[in-house]
PDB file of N, CA and C in Angstrom:
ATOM      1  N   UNK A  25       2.273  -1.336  -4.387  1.00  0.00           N
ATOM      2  CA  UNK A  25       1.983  -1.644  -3.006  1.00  0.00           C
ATOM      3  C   UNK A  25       3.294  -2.025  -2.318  1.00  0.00           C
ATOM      4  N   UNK A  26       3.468  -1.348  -1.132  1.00  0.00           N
ATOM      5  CA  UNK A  26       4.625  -1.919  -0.567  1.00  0.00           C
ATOM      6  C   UNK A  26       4.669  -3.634   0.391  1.00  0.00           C
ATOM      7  N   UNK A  27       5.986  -4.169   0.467  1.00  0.00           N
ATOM      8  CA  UNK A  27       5.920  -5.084   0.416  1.00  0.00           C
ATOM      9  C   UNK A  27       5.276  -5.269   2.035  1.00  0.00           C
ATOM     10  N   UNK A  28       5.341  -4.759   2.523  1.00  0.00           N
ATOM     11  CA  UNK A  28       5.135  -4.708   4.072  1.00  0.00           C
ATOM     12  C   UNK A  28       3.204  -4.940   4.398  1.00  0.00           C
ATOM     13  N   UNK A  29       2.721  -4.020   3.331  1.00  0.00           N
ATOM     14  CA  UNK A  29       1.728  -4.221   3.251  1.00  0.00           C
ATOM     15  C   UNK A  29       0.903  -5.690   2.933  1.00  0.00           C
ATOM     16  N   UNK A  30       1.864  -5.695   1.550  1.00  0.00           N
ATOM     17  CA  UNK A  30       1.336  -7.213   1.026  1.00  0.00           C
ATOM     18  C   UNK A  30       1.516  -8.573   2.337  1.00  0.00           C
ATOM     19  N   UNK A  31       2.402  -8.434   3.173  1.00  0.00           N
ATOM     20  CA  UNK A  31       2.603  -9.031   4.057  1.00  0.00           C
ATOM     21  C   UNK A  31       1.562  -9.404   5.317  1.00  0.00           C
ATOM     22  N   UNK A  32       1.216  -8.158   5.324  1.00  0.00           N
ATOM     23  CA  UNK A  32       0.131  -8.078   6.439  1.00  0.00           C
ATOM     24  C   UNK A  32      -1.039  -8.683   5.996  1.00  0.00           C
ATOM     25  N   UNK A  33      -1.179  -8.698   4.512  1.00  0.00           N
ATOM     26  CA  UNK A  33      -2.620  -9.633   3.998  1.00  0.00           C
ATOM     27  C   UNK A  33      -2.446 -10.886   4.059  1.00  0.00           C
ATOM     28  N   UNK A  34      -3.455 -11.425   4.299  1.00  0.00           N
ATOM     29  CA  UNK A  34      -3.536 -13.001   4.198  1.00  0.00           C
ATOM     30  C   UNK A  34      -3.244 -13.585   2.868  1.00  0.00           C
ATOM     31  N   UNK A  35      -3.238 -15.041   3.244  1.00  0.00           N
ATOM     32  CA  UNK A  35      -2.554 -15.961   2.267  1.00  0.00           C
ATOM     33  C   UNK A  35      -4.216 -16.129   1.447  1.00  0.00           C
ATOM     34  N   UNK A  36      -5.430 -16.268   1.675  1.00  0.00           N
ATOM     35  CA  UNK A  36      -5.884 -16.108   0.446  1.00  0.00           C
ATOM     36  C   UNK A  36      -6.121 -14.822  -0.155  1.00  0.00           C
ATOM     37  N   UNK A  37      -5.787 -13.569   0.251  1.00  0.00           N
ATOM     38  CA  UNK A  37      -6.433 -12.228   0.108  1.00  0.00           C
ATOM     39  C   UNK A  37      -4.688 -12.086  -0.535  1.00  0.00           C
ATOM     40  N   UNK A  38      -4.213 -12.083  -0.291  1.00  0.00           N
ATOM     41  CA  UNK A  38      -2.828 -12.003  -0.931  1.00  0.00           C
ATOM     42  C   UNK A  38      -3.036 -13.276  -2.622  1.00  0.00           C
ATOM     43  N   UNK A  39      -3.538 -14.085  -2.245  1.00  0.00           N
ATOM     44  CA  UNK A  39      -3.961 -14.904  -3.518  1.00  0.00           C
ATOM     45  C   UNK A  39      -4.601 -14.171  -4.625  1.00  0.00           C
ATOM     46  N   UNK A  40      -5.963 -13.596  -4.098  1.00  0.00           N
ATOM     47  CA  UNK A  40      -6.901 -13.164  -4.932  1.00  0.00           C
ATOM     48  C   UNK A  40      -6.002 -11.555  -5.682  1.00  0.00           C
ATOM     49  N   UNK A  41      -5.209 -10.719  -4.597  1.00  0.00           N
ATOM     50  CA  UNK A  41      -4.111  -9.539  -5.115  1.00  0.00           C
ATOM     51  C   UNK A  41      -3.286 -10.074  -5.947  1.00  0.00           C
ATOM     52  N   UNK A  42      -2.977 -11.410  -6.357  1.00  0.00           N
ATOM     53  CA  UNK A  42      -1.749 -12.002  -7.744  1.00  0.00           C
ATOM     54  C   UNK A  42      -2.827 -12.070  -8.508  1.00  0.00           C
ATOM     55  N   UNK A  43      -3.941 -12.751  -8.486  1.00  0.00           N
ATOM     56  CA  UNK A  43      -4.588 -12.714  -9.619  1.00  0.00           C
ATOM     57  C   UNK A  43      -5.468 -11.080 -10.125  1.00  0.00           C
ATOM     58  N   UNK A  44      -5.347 -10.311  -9.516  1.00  0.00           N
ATOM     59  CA  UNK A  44      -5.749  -9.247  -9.728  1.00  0.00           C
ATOM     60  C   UNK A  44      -4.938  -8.530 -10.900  1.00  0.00           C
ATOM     61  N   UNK A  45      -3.409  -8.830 -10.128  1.00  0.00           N
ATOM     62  CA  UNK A  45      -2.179  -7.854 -10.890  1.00  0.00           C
ATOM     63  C   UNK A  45      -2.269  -8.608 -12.527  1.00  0.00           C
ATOM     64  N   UNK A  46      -2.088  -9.884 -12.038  1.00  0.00           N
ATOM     65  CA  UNK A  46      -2.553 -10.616 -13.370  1.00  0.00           C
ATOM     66  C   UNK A  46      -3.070 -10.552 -14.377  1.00  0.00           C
ATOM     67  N   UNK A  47      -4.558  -9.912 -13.944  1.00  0.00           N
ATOM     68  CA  UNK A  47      -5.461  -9.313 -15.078  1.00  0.00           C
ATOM     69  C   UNK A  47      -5.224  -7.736 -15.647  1.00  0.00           C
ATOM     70  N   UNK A  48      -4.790  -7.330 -14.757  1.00  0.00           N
ATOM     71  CA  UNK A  48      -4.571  -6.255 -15.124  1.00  0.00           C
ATOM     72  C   UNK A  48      -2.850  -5.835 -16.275  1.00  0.00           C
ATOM     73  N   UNK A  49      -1.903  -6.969 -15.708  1.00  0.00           N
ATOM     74  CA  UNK A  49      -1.061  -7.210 -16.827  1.00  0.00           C
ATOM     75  C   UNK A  49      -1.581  -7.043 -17.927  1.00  0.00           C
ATOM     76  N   UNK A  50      -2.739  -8.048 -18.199  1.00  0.00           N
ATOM     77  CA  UNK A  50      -2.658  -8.403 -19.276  1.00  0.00           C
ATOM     78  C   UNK A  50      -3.564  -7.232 -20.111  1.00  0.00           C
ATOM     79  N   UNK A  51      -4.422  -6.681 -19.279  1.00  0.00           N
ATOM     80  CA  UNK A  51      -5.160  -5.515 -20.044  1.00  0.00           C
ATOM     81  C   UNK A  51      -4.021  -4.585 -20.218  1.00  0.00           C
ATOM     82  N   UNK A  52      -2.610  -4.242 -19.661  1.00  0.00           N
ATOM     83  CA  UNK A  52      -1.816  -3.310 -19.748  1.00  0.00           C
ATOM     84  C   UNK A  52      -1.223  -3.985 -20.721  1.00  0.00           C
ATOM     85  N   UNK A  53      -0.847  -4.901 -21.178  1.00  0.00           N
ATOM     86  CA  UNK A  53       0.136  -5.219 -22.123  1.00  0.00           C
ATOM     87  C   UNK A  53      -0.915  -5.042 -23.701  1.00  0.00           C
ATOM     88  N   UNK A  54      -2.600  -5.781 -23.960  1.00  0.00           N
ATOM     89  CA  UNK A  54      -3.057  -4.891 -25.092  1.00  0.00           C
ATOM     90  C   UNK A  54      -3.211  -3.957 -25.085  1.00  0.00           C
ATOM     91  N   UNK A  55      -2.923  -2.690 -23.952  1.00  0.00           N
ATOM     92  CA  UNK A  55      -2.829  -1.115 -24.063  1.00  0.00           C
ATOM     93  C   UNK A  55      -1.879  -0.977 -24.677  1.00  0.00           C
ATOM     94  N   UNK A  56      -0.542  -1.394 -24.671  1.00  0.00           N
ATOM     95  CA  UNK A  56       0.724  -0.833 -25.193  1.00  0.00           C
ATOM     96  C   UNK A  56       0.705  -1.529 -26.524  1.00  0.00           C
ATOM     97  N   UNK A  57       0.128  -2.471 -26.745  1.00  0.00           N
ATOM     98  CA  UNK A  57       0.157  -3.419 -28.317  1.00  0.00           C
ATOM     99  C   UNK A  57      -0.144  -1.727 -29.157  1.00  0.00           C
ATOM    100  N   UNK A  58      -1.872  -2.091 -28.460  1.00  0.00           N
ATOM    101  CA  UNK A  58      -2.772  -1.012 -28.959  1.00  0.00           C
ATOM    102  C   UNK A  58      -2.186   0.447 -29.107  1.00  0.00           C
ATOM    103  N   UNK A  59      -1.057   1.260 -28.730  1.00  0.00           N
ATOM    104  CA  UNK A  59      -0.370   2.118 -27.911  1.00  0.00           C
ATOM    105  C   UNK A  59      -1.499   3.422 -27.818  1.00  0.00           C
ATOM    106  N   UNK A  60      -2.522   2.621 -26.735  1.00  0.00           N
ATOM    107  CA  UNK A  60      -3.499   3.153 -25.673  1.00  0.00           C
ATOM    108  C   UNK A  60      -2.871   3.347 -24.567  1.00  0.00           C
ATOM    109  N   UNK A  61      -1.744   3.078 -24.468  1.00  0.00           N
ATOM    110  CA  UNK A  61      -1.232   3.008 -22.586  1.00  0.00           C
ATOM    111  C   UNK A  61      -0.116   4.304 -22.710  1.00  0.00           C
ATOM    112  N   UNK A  62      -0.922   5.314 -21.539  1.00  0.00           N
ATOM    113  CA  UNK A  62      -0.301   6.585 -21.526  1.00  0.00           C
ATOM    114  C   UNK A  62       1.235   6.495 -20.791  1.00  0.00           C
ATOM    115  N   UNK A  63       1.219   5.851 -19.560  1.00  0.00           N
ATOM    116  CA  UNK A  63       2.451   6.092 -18.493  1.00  0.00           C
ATOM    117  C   UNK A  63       2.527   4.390 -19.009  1.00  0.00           C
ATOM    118  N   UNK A  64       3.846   3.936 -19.493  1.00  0.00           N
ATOM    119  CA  UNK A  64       4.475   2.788 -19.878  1.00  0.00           C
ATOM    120  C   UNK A  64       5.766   2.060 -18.755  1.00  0.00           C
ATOM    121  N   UNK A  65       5.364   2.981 -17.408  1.00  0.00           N
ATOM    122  CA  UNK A  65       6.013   2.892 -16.541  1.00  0.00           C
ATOM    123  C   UNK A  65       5.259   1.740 -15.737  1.00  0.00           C
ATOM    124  N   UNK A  66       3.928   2.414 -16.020  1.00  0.00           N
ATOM    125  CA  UNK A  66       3.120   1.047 -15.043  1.00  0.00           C
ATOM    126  C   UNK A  66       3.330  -0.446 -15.353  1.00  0.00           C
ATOM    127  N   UNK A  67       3.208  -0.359 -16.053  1.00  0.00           N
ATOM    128  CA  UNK A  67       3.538  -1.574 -16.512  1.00  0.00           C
ATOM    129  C   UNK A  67       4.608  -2.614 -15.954  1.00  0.00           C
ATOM    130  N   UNK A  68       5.990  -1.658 -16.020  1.00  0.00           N
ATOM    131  CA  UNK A  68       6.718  -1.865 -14.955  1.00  0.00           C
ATOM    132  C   UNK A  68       6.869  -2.161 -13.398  1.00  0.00           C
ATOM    133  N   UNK A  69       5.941  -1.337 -12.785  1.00  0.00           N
ATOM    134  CA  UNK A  69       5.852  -1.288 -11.823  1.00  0.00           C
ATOM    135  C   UNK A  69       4.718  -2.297 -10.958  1.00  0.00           C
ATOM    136  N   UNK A  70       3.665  -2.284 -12.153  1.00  0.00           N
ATOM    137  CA  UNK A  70       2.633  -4.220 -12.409  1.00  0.00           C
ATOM    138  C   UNK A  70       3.666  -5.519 -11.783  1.00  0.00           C
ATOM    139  N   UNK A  71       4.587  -5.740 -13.252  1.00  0.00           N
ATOM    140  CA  UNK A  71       5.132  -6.385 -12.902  1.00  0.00           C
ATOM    141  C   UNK A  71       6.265  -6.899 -11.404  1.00  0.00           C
ATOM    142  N   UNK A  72       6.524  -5.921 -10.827  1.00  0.00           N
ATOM    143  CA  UNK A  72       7.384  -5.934  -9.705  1.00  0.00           C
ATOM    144  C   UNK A  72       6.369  -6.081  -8.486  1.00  0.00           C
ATOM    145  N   UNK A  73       5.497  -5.387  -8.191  1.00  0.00           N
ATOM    146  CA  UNK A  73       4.599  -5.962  -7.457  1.00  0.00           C
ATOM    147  C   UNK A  73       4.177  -7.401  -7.585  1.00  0.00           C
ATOM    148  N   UNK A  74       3.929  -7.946  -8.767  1.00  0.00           N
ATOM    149  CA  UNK A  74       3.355  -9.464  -9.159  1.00  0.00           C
ATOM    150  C   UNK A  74       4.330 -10.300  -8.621  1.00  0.00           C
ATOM    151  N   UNK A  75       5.872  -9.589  -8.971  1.00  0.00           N
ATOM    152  CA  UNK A  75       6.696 -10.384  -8.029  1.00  0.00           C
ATOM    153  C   UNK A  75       7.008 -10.981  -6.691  1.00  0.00           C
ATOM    154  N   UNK A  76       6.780  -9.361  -5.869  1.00  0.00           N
ATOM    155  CA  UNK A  76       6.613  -9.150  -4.718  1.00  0.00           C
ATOM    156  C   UNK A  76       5.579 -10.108  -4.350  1.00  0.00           C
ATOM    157  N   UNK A  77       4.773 -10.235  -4.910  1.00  0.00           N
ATOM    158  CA  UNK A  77       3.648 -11.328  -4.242  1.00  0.00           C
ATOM    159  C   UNK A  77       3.596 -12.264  -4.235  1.00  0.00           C
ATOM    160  N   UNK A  78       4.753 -12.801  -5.464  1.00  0.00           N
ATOM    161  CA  UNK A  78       5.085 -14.601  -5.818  1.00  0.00           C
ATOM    162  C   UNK A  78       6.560 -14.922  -4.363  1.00  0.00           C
ATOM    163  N   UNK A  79       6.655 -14.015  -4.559  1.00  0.00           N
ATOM    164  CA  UNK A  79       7.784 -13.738  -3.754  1.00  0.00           C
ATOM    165  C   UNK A  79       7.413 -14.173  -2.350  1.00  0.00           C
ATOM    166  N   UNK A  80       6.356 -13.607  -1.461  1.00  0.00           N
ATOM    167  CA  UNK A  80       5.760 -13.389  -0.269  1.00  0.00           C
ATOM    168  C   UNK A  80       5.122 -15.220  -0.369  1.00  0.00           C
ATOM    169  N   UNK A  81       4.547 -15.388  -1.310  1.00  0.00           N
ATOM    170  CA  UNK A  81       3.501 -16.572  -1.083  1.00  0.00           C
ATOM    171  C   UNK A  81       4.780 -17.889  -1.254  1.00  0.00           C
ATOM    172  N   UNK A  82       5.606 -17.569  -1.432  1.00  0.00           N
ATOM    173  CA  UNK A  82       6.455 -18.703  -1.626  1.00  0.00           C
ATOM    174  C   UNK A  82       7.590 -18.620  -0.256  1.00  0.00           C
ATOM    175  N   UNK A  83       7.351 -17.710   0.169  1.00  0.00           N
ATOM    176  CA  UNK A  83       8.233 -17.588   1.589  1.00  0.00           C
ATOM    177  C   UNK A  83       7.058 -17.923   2.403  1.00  0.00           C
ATOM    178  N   UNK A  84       6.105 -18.029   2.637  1.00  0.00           N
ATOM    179  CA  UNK A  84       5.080 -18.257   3.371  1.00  0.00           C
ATOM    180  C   UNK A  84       5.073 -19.909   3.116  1.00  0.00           C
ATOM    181  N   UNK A  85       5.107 -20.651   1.807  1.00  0.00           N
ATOM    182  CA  UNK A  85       5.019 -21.839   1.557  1.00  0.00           C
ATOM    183  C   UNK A  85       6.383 -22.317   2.190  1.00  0.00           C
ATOM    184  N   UNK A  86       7.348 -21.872   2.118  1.00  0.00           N
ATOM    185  CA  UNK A  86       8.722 -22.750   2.639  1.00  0.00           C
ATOM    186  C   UNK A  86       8.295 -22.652   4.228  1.00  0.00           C
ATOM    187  N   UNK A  87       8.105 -21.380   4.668  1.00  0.00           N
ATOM    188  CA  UNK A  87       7.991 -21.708   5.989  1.00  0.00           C
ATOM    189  C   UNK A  87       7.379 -22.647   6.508  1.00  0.00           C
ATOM    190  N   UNK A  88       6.360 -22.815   6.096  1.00  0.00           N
ATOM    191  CA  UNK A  88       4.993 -23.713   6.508  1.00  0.00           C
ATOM    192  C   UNK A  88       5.526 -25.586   6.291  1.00  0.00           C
ATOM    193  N   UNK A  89       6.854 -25.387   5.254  1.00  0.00           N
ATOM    194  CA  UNK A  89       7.261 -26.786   5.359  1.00  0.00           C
ATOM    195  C   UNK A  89       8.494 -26.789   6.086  1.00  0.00           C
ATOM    196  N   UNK A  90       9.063 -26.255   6.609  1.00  0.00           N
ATOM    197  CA  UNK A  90      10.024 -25.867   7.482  1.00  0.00           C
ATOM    198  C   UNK A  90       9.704 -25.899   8.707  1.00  0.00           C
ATOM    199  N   UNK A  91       8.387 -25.881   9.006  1.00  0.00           N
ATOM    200  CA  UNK A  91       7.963 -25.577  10.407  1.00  0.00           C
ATOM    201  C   UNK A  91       7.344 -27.038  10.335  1.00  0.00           C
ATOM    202  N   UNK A  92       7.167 -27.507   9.603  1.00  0.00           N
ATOM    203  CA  UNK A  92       6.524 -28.640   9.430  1.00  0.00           C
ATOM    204  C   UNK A  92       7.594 -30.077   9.399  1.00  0.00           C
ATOM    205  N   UNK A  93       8.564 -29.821   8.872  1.00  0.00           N
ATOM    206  CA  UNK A  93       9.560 -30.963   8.872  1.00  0.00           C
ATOM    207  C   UNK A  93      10.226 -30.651  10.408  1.00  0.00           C
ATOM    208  N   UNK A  94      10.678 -29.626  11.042  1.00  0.00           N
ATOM    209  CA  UNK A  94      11.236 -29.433  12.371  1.00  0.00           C
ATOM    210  C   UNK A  94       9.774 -29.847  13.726  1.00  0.00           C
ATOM    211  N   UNK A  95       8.755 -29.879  13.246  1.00  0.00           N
ATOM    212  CA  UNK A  95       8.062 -31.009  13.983  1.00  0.00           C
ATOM    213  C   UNK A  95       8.074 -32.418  13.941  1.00  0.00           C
ATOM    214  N   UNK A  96       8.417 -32.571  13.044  1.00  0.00           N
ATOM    215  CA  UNK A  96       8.552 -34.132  12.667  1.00  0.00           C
ATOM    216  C   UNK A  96       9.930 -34.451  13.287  1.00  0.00           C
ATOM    217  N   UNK A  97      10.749 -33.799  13.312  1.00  0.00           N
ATOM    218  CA  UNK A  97      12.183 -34.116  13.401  1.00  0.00           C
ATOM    219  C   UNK A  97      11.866 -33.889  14.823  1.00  0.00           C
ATOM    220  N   UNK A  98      11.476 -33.007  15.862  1.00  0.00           N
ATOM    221  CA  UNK A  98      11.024 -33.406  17.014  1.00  0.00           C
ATOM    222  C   UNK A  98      10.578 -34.488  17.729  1.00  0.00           C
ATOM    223  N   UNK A  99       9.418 -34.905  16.890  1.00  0.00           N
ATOM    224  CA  UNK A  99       8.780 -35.504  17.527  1.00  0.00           C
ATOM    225  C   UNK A  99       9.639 -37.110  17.217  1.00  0.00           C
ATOM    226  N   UNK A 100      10.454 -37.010  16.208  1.00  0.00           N
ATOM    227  CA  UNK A 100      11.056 -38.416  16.191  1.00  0.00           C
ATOM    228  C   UNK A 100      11.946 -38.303  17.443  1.00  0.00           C
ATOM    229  N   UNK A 101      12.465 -36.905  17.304  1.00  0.00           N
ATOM    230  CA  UNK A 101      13.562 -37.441  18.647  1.00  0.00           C
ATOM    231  C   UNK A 101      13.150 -37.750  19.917  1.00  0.00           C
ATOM    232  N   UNK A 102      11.688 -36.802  20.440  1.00  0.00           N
ATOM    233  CA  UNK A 102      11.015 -37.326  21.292  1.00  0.00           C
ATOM    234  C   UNK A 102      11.063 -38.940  21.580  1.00  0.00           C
ATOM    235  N   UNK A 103      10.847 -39.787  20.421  1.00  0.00           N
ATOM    236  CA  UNK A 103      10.135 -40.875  20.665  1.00  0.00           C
ATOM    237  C   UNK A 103      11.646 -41.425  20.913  1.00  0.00           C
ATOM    238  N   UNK A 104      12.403 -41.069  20.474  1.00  0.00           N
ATOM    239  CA  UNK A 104      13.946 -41.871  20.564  1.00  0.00           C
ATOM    240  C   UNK A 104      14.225 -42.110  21.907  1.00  0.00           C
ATOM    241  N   UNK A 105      14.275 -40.693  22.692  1.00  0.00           N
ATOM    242  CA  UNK A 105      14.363 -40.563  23.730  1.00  0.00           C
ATOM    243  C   UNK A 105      13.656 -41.158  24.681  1.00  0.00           C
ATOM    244  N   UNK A 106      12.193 -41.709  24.163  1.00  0.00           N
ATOM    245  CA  UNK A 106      11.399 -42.662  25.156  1.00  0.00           C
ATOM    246  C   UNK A 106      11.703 -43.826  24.803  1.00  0.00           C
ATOM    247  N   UNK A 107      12.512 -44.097  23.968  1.00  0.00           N
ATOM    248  CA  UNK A 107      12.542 -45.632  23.887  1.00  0.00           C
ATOM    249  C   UNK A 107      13.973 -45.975  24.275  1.00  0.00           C
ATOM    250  N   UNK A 108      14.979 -44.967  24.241  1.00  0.00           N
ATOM    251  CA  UNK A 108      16.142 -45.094  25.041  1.00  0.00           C
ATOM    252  C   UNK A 108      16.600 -45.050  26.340  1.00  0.00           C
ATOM    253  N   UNK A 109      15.088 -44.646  26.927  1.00  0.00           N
ATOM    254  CA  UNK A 109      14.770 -44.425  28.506  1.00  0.00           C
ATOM    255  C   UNK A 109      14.603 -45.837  28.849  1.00  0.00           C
ATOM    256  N   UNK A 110      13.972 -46.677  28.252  1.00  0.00           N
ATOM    257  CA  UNK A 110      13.679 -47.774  28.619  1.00  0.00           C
ATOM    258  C   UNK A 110      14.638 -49.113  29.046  1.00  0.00           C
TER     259      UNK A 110
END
């Protein structure tokens, strides 16, 4: 899946797509134990997506505290500013 895509999904629908790749790791990795697993490429390509998505949900998490501490840091200066008015 491209990353652009994964982007456009939401933060729990993007949740439930890591645990998807997840399971499916792991059924791909007893395919290759088993050597049931025809294209050994996928596997590869499992994994880089799984990334892509730890990847996305953790840029989504910094933002969200980034956007979150630069309110705070606002709103202190706000109050500075009303009490230096005084």
């Amino acid at each position: 899946m491209k990353p652009s895509d994964m982007r456009a999904m939401g933060t729990d629908e993007l949740c439930d797509h890591l645990k998807s790749l997840a399971e499916q790791s792991i059924n791909m990795r007893f395919q290759r134990v088993s050597s049931t697993l025809d294209n050994t490429s996928q596997l590869r390509l499992l994994r880089r997506d799984y990334a892509r998505a730890r990847t996305i949900l953790h840029q989504r998490k910094t933002q969200k505290q980034k956007h979150k501490e630069q309110g705070a840091e606002s709103s202190q200066q706000n109050k500075e500013v009303t009490h230096h008015g005084n």
